[in-house]
Coordinates of C-alpha atoms and ligand atoms in Angstrom, one line a residue:
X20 CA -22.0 23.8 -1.3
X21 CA -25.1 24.2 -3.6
X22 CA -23.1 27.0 -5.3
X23 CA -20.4 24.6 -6.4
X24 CA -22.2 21.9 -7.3
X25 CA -24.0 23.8 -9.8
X26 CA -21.0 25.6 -11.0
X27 CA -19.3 22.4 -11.2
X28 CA -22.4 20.6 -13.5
X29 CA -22.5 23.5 -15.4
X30 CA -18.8 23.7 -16.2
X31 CA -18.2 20.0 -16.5
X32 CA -19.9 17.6 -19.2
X33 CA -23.1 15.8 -18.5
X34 CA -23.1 13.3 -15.7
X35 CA -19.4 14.1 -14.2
X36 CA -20.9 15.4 -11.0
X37 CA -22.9 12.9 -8.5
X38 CA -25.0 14.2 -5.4
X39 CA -28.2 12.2 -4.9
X40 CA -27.6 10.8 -1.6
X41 CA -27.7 6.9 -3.0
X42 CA -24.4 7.7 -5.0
X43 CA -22.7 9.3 -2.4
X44 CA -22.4 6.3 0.0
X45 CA -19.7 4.5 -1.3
X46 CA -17.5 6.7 -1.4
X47 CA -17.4 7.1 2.1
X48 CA -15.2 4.6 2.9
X49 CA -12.1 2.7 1.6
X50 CA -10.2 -0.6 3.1
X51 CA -9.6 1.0 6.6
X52 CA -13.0 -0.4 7.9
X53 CA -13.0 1.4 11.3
X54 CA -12.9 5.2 9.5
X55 CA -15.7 6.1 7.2
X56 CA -17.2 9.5 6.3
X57 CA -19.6 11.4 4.0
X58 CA -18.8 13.9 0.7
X59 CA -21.6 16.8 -0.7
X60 CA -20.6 15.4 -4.2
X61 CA -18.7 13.6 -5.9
X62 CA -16.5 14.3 -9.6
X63 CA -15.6 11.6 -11.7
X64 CA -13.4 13.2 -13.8
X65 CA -11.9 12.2 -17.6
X66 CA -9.1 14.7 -18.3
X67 CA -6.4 17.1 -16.5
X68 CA -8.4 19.6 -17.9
X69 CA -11.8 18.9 -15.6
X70 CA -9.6 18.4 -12.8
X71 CA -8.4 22.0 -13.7
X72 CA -11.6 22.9 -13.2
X73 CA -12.8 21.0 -10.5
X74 CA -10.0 22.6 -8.1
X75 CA -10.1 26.3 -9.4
X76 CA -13.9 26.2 -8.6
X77 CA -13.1 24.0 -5.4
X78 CA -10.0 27.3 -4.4
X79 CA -12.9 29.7 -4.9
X80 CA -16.1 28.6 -3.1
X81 CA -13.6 27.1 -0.1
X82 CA -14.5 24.0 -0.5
X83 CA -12.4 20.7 0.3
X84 CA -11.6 18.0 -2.0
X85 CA -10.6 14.7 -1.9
X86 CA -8.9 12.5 -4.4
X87 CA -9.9 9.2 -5.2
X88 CA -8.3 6.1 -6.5
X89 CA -10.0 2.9 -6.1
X90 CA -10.9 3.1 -2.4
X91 CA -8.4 0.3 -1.3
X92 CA -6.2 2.2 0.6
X93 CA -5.9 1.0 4.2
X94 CA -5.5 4.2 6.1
X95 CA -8.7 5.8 5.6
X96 CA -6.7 8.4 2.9
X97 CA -9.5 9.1 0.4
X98 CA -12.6 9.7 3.2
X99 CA -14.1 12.7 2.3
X100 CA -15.2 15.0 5.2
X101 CA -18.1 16.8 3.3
X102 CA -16.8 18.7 0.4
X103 CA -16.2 16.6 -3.1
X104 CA -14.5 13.2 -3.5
X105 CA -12.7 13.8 -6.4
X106 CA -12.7 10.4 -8.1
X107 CA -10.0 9.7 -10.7
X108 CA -11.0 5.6 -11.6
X109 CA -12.1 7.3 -15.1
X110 CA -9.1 8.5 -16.1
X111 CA -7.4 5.1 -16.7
X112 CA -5.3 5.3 -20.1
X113 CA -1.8 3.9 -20.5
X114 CA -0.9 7.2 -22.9
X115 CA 2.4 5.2 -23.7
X116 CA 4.8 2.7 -23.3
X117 CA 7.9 3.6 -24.3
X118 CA 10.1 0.0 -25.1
X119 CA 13.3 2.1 -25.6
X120 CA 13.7 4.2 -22.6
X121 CA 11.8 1.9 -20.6
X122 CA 9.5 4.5 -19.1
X123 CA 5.3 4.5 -19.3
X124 CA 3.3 7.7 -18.6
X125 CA -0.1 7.0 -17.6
X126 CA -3.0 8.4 -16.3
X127 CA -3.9 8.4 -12.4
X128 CA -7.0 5.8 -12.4
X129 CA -5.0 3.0 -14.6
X130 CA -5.7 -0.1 -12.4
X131 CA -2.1 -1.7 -10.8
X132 CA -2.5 -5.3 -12.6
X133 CA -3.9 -4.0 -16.0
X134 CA -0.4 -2.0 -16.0
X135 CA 1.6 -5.0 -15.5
X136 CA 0.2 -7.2 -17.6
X137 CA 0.3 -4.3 -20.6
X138 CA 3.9 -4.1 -20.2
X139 CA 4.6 -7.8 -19.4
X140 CA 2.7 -8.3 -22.6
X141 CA 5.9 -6.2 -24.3
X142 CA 8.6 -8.1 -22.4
X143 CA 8.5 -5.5 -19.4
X144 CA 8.6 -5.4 -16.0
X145 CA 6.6 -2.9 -13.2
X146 CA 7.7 -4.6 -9.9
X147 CA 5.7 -2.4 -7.4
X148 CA 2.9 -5.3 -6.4
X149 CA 0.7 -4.1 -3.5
X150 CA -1.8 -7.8 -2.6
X151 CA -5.0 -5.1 -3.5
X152 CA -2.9 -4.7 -7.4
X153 CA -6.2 -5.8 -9.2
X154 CA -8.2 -2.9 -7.6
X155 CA -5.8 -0.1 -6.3
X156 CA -4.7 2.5 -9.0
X157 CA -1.3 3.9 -9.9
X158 CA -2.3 7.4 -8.7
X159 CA -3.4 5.5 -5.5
X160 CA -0.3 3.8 -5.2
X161 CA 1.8 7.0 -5.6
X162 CA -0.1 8.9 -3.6
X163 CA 0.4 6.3 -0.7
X164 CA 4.0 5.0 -1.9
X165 CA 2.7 1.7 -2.4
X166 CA 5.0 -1.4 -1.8
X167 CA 3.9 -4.9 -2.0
X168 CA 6.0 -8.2 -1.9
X169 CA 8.7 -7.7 -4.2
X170 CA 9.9 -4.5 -2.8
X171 CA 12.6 -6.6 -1.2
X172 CA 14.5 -6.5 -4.7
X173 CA 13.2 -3.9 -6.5
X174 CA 11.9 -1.2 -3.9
X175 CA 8.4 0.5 -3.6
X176 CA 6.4 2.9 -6.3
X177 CA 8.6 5.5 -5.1
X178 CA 12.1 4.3 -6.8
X179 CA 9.6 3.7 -10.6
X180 CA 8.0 7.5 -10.3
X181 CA 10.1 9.7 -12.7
X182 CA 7.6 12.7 -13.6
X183 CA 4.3 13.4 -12.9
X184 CA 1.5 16.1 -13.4
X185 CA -0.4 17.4 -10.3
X186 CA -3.1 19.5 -10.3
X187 CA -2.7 22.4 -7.3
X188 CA -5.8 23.8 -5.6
X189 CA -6.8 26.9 -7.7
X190 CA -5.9 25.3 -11.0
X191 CA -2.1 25.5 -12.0
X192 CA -0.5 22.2 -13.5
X193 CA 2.7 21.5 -12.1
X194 CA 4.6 19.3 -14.3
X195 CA 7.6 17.5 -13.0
X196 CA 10.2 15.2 -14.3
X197 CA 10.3 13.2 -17.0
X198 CA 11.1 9.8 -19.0
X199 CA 14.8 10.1 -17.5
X200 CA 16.5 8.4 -15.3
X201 CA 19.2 10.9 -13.4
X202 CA 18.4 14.6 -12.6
X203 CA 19.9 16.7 -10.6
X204 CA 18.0 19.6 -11.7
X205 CA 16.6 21.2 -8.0
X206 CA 14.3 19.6 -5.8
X207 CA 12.6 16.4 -6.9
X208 CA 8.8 17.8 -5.9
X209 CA 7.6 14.8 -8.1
X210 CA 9.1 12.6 -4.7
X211 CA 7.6 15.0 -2.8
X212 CA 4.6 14.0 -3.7
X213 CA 5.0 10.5 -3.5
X214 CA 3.5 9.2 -0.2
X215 CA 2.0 12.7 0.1
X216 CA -1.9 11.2 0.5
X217 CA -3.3 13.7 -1.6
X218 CA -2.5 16.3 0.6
X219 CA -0.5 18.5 -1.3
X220 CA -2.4 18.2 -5.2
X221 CA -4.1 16.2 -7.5
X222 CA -1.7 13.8 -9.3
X223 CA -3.5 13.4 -12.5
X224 CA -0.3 12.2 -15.2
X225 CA 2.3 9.9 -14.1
X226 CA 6.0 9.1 -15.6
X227 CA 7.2 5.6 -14.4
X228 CA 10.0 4.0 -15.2
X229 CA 10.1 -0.2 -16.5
X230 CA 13.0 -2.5 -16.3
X231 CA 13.3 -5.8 -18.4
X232 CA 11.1 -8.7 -17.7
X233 CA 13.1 -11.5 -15.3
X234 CA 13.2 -14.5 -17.7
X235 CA 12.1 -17.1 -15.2
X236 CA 10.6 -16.8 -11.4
X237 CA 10.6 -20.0 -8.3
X238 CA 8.4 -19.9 -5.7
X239 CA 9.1 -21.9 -2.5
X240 CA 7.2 -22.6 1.0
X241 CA 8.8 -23.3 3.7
X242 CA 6.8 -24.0 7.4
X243 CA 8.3 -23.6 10.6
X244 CA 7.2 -25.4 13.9
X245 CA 9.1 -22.1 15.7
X246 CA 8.0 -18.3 14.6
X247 CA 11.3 -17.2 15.5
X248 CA 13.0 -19.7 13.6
X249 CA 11.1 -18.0 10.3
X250 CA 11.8 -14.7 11.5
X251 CA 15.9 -15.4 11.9
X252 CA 15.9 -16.6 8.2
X253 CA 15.8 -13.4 6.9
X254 CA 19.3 -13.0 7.8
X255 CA 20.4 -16.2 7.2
X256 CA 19.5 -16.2 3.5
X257 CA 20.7 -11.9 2.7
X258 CA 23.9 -13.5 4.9
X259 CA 24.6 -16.1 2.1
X260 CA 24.4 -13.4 -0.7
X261 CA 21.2 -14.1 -2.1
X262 CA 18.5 -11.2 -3.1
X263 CA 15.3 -13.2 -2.9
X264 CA 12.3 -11.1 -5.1
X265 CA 10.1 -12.1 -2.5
X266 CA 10.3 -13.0 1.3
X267 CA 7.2 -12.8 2.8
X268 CA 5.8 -14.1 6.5
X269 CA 2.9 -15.7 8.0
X270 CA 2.1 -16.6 11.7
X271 CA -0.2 -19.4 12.7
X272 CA -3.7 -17.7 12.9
X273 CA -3.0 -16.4 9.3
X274 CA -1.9 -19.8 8.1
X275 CA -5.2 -20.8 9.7
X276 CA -7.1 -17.9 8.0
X277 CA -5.9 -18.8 4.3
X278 CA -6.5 -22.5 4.8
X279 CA -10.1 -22.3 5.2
X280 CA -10.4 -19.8 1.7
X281 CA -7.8 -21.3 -0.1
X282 CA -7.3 -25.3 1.2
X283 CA -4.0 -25.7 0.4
X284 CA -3.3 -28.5 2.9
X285 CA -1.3 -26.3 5.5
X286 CA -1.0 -28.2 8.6
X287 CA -3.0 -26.6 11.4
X288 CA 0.1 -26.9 13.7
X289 CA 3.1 -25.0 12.1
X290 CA 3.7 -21.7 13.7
X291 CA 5.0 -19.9 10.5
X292 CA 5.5 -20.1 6.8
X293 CA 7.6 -18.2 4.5
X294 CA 6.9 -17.7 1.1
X295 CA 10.3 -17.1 -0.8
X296 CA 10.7 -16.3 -4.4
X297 CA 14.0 -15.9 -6.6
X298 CA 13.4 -14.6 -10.2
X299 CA 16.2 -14.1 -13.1
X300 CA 18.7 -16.4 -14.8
X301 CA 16.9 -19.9 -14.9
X302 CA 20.1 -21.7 -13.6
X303 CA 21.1 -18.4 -11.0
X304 CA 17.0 -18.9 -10.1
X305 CA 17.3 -22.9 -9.5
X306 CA 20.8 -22.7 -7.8
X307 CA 18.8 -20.1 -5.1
X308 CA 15.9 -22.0 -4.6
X309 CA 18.2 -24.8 -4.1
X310 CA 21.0 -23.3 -1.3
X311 CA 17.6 -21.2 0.3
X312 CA 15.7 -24.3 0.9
X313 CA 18.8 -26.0 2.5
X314 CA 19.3 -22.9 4.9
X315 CA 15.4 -22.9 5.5
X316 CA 15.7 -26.9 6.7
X317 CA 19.4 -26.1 8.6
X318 CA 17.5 -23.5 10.2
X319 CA 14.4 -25.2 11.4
X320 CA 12.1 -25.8 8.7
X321 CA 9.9 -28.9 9.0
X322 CA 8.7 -29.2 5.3
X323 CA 10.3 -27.0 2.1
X324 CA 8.3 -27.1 -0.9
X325 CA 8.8 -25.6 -4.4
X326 CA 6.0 -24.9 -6.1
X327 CA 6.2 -27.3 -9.2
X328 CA 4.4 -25.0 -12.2
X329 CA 3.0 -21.9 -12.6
X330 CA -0.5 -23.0 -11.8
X331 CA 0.8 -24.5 -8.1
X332 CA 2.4 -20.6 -7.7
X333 CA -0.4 -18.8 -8.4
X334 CA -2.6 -20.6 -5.9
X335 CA 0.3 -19.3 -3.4
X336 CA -0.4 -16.1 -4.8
X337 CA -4.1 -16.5 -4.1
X338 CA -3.8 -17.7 -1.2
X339 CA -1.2 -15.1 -0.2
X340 CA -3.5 -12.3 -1.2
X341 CA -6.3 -13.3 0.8
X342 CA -4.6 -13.1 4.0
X343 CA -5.8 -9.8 4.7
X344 CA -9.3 -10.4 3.8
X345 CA -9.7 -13.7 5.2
X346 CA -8.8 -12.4 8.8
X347 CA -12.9 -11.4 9.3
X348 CA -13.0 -15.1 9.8
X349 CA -11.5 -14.3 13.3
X350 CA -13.5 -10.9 14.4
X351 CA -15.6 -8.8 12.4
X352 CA -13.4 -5.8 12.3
X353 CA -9.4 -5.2 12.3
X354 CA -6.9 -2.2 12.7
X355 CA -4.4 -3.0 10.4
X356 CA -0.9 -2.0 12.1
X357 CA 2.4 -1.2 8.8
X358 CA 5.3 -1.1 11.5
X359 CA 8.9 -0.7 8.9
X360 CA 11.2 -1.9 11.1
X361 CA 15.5 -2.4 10.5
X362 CA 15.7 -5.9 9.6
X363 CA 18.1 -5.9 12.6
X364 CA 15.1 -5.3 14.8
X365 CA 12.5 -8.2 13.3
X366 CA 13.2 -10.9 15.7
X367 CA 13.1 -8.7 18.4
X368 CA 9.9 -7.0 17.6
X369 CA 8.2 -10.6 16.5
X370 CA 8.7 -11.1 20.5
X371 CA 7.2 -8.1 21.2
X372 CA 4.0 -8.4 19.1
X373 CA 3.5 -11.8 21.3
X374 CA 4.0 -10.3 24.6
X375 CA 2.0 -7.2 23.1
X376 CA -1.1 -9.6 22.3
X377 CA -0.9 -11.0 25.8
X378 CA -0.5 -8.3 28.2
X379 CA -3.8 -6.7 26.1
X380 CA -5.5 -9.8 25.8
X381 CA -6.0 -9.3 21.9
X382 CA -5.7 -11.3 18.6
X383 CA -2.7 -10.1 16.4
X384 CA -2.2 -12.1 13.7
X385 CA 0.7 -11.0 12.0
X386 CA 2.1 -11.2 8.1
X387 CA 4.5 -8.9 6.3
X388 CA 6.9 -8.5 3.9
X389 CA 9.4 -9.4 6.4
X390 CA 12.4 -9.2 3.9
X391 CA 12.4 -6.1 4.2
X392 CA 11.6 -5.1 7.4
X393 CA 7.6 -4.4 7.0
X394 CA 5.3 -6.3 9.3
X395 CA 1.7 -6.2 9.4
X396 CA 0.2 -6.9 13.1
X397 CA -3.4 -6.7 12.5
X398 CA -5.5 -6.2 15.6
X399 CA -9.0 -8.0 15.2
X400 CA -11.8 -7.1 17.0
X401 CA -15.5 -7.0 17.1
X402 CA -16.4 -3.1 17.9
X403 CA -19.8 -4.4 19.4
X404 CA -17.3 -5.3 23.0
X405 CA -16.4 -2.0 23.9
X406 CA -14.1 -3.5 26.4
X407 CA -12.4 -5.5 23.7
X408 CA -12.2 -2.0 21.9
X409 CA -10.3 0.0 24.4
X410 CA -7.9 -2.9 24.9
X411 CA -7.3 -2.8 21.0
X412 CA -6.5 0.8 21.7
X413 CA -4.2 0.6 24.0
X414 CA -2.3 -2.5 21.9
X415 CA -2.4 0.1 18.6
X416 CA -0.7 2.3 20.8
X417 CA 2.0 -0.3 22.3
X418 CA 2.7 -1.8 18.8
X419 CA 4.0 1.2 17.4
X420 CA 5.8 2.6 20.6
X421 CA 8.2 -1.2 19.9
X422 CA 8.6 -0.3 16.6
X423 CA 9.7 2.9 17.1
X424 CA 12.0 1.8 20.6
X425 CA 13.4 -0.7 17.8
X426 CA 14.4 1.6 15.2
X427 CA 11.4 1.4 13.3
X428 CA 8.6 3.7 12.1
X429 CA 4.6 3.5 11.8
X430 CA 3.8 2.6 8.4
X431 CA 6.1 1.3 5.5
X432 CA 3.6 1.4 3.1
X433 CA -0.1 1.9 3.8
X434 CA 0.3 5.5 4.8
X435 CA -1.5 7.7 7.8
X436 CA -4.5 8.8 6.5
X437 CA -7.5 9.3 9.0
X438 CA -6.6 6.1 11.2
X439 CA -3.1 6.7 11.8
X440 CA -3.1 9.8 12.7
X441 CA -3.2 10.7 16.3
X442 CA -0.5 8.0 16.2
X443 CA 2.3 9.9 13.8
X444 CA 3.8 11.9 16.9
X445 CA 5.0 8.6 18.3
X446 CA 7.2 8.3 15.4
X447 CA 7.9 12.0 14.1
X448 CA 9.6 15.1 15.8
X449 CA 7.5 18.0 16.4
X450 CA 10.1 20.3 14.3
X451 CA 9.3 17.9 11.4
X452 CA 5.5 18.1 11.4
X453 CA 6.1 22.0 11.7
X454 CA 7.7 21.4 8.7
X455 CA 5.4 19.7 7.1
X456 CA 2.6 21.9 7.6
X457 CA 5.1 24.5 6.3
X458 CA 4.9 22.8 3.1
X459 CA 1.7 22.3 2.7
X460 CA 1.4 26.3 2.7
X461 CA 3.3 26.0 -0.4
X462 CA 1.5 24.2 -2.7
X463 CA -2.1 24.6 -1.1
X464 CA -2.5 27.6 1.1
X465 CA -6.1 27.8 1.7
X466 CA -5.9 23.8 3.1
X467 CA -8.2 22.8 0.8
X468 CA -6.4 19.4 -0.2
X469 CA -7.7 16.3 1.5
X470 CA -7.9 18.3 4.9
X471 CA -7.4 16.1 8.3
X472 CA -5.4 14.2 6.7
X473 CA -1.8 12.8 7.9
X474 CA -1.6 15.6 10.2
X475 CA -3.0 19.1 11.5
Ligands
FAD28 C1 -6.7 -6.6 0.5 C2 -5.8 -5.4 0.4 C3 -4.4 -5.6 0.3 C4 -3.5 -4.6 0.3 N1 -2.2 -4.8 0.1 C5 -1.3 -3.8 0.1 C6 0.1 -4.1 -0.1 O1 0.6 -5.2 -0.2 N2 0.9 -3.0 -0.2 C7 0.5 -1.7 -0.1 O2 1.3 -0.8 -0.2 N3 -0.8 -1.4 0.1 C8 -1.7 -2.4 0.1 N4 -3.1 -2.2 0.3 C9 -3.5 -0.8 0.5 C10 -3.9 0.0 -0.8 O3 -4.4 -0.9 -1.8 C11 -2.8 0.9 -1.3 O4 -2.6 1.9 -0.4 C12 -3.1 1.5 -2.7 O5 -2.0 2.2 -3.1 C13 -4.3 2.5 -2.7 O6 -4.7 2.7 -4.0 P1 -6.1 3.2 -4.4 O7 -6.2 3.5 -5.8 O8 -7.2 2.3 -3.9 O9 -6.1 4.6 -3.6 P2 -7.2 5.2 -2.6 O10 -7.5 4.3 -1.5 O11 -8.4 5.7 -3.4 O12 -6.4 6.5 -2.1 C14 -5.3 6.4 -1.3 C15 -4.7 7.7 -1.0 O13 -4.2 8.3 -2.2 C16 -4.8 9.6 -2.5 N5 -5.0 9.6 -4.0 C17 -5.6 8.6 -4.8 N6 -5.5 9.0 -6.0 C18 -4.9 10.2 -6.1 C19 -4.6 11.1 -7.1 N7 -4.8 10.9 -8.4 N8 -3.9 12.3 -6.8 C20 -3.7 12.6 -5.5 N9 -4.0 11.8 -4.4 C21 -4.6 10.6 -4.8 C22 -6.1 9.5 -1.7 O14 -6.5 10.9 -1.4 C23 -5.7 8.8 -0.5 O15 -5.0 9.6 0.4 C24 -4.0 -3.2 0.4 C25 -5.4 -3.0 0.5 C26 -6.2 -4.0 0.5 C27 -7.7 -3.7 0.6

């Protein structure tokens, strides 16, 4: 390791390359509290062209890297194992938005929200709106396929990734796509490496596509006395033809959570809330809002309200946003489950989360993106009860064997990283992880990329 490092400070400019122990400790971990680990060094790159370096040097010593957004991911992705975190939060220029083929290219470390504001700021839209969007990157989110709230609509960071650069261990740039929409020009290695985790190269240019800016957005909340009354709207509100942008779910311990950071007068004894937004045509947006919050009070709802301005929805926004953090009021620590789930399947598994929590004998407060399918169970603990711990275990286990008895899958969004991985043969074939360590020959045959990750 001493080799590289000096190799690496000699071939890089001054102050790139980090090893006094005091620098390395935060980049040890990232939003999956209950995984953490250690690099030799880390690289805080500028350009393709140190990357280029970094990984040709990195091919030749042996030694493994991992690439690094912003540390929010919530899978335990970017913890390094020894070897270099390869830190990309430098490299954040928009190199260009175009306004006529609505596409951007960026660099890797551009920050979610400072995208979306830049191309809101030109009458644009980015949709892809993970709740972390003021720190997570767009290399970060590609890397995990990042979704967020309005995914319901308009999909994850996988349908806005058109092109991309990627670094491959030992140096070569592969450079895919482009400011296009259609190709049918071979494989699409670009989706390939969507959701890949850094396991396959170094993403460090990226294409993405823009679409016009909605003219106007409602926001509405609607609280239930009955979880399974939310839950069963879902279907009731696709079933009268209407695409919210947003349909997102809370149970009662969350609602609980988010009072106490945000104090927005939620009554301590609803069981559920939905937060439901329509964005597009003014009147189409009113007309929405207006036939939604009629099905949400046929179906159960004991108070609708529509949030009246802009500063009312952005405190549901806030508020929203910190329902993962605010859970540490419960327990110290907490495995955050991602089951993606047919929307068929969400009332059924809603059940199973309660009977889940009760046969282990757990907290699982549970909010998701429920519109479209994704839940996130969150198992809170405190990893001082080692009791408590192997019954947390044992639920982890149980949550994802419903989800995958229902149709479902592990994560939608978050990824597998360190924490979910014993867990991925529960919901993939053996003949496909053959075949994805198959692929990962291909573009990185000495296993140098974010190794023990995902799988292997
Ligand atoms: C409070 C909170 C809320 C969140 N809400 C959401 C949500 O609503 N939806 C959602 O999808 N996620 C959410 N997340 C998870 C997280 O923010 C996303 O996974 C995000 O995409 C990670 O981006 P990052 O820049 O922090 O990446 P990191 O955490 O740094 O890395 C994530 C993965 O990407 C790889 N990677 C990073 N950059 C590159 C690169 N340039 N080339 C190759 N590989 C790379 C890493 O190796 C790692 O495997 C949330 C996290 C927190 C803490």
């Amino acid at each position: 390791m001493f080799n590289i490092v000096s190799e690496l400070e000699f071939a890089l400019p001054e102050g790139r390359v980090l090893s006094d122990p005091e620098s390395l400790i935060v980049y040890g971990y990232d939003g999956a509290t209950a995984v953490t680990g250690a690099p030799e060094a880390v690289v805080n790159v500028r350009s393709e062209e140190e990357a280029v370096t970094v990984l040709r040097l990195a091919e030749a010593h042996g030694t493994p890297v991992f690439p690094r957004g912003a540390g929010s991911g919530l899978a335990g992705g970017s913890i390094p194992q020894g070897g270099i975190a390869l830190n990309f939060a430098a490299m954040n220029h928009i190199l260009e938005i175009d306004t006529e083929s609505l596409m951007a290219v960026v660099e890797p470390g551009v920050v979610t929200a400072d995208f979306q504001a830049a191309v809101e700021a030109l009458g644009l839209f980015y949709p892809p709106d993970p709740a972390s969007l003021k720190q997570s990157t767009l290399g970060g989110n590609a890397s995990t396929g990042a979704g967020g709230p309005r995914c319901l609509k308009y999909g994850t960071t996988r349908e806005y990734v058109r092109g991309m650069h990627a670094v491959l261990p030992g140096g070569m740039v592969l450079r895919v796509g482009g400011k296009y929409l259609k190709s049918a020009t071979g494989y699409n290695l670009s989706q390939l490496f969507v959701g890949s985790e850094g396991t396959l190269g170094a993403i460090t240019q990226l294409t993405l596509r823009l679409i016009p800016k909605p003219p106007a957005v409602g926001t509405l909340l609607a609280l239930f006395d009955r979880l399974e009354d939310a839950a069963a709207l879902v279907t009731r509100i696709l079933g009268a033809g209407i695409l919210p942008s947003v349909l997102e779910f809370m149970d009662k311990p969350c609602i609980g959570c988010i009072e106490q950071v945000s104090k927005l007068g939620l009554p301590a004894d609803v069981d559920a809330l939905l937060l439901i937004e329509c964005d597009g045509n003014p009147v189409a947006v009113d007309a929405e809002l207006a036939r939604i919050a009629t099905l949400c009070t046929e179906g159960g709802a004991r108070r609708v309200d529509r949030a009246t301005d802009e500063e009312a929805r952005e405190q549901l926004w806030k508020a929203r946003r910190s329902v993962s953090p605010s859970l540490s009021r419960l327990r110290p620590a907490k495995l955050g489950e991602d089951v993606s789930l047919p929307r068929a399947s969400i009332v059924p598994m809603v059940r199973r989360i309660q009977q889940i929590a009760q046969e282990f004998d757990v907290l699982l407060p549970t909010f998701g993106h429920i519109g479209d399918g994704n839940l996130h169970p969150n198992l809170v603990f405190d990893p001082r009860d080692a009791a408590e711990m192997r019954r947390v275990e044992k639920a982890a286990e149980a949550l994802i064997r419903a989800a995958v008895e229902l149709g479902g899958t592990l994560s939608g969004e978050h990824g597998i990283g360190l924490l979910k991985k014993a867990l991925l043969p529960l919901a993939v074939p053996a003949d496909n992880l053959a075949i994805y360590t198959r692929l990962k020959q291909v573009f990185d045959p000495s296993g140098i990329m974010n190794p023990g990750k995902v799988f292997g």
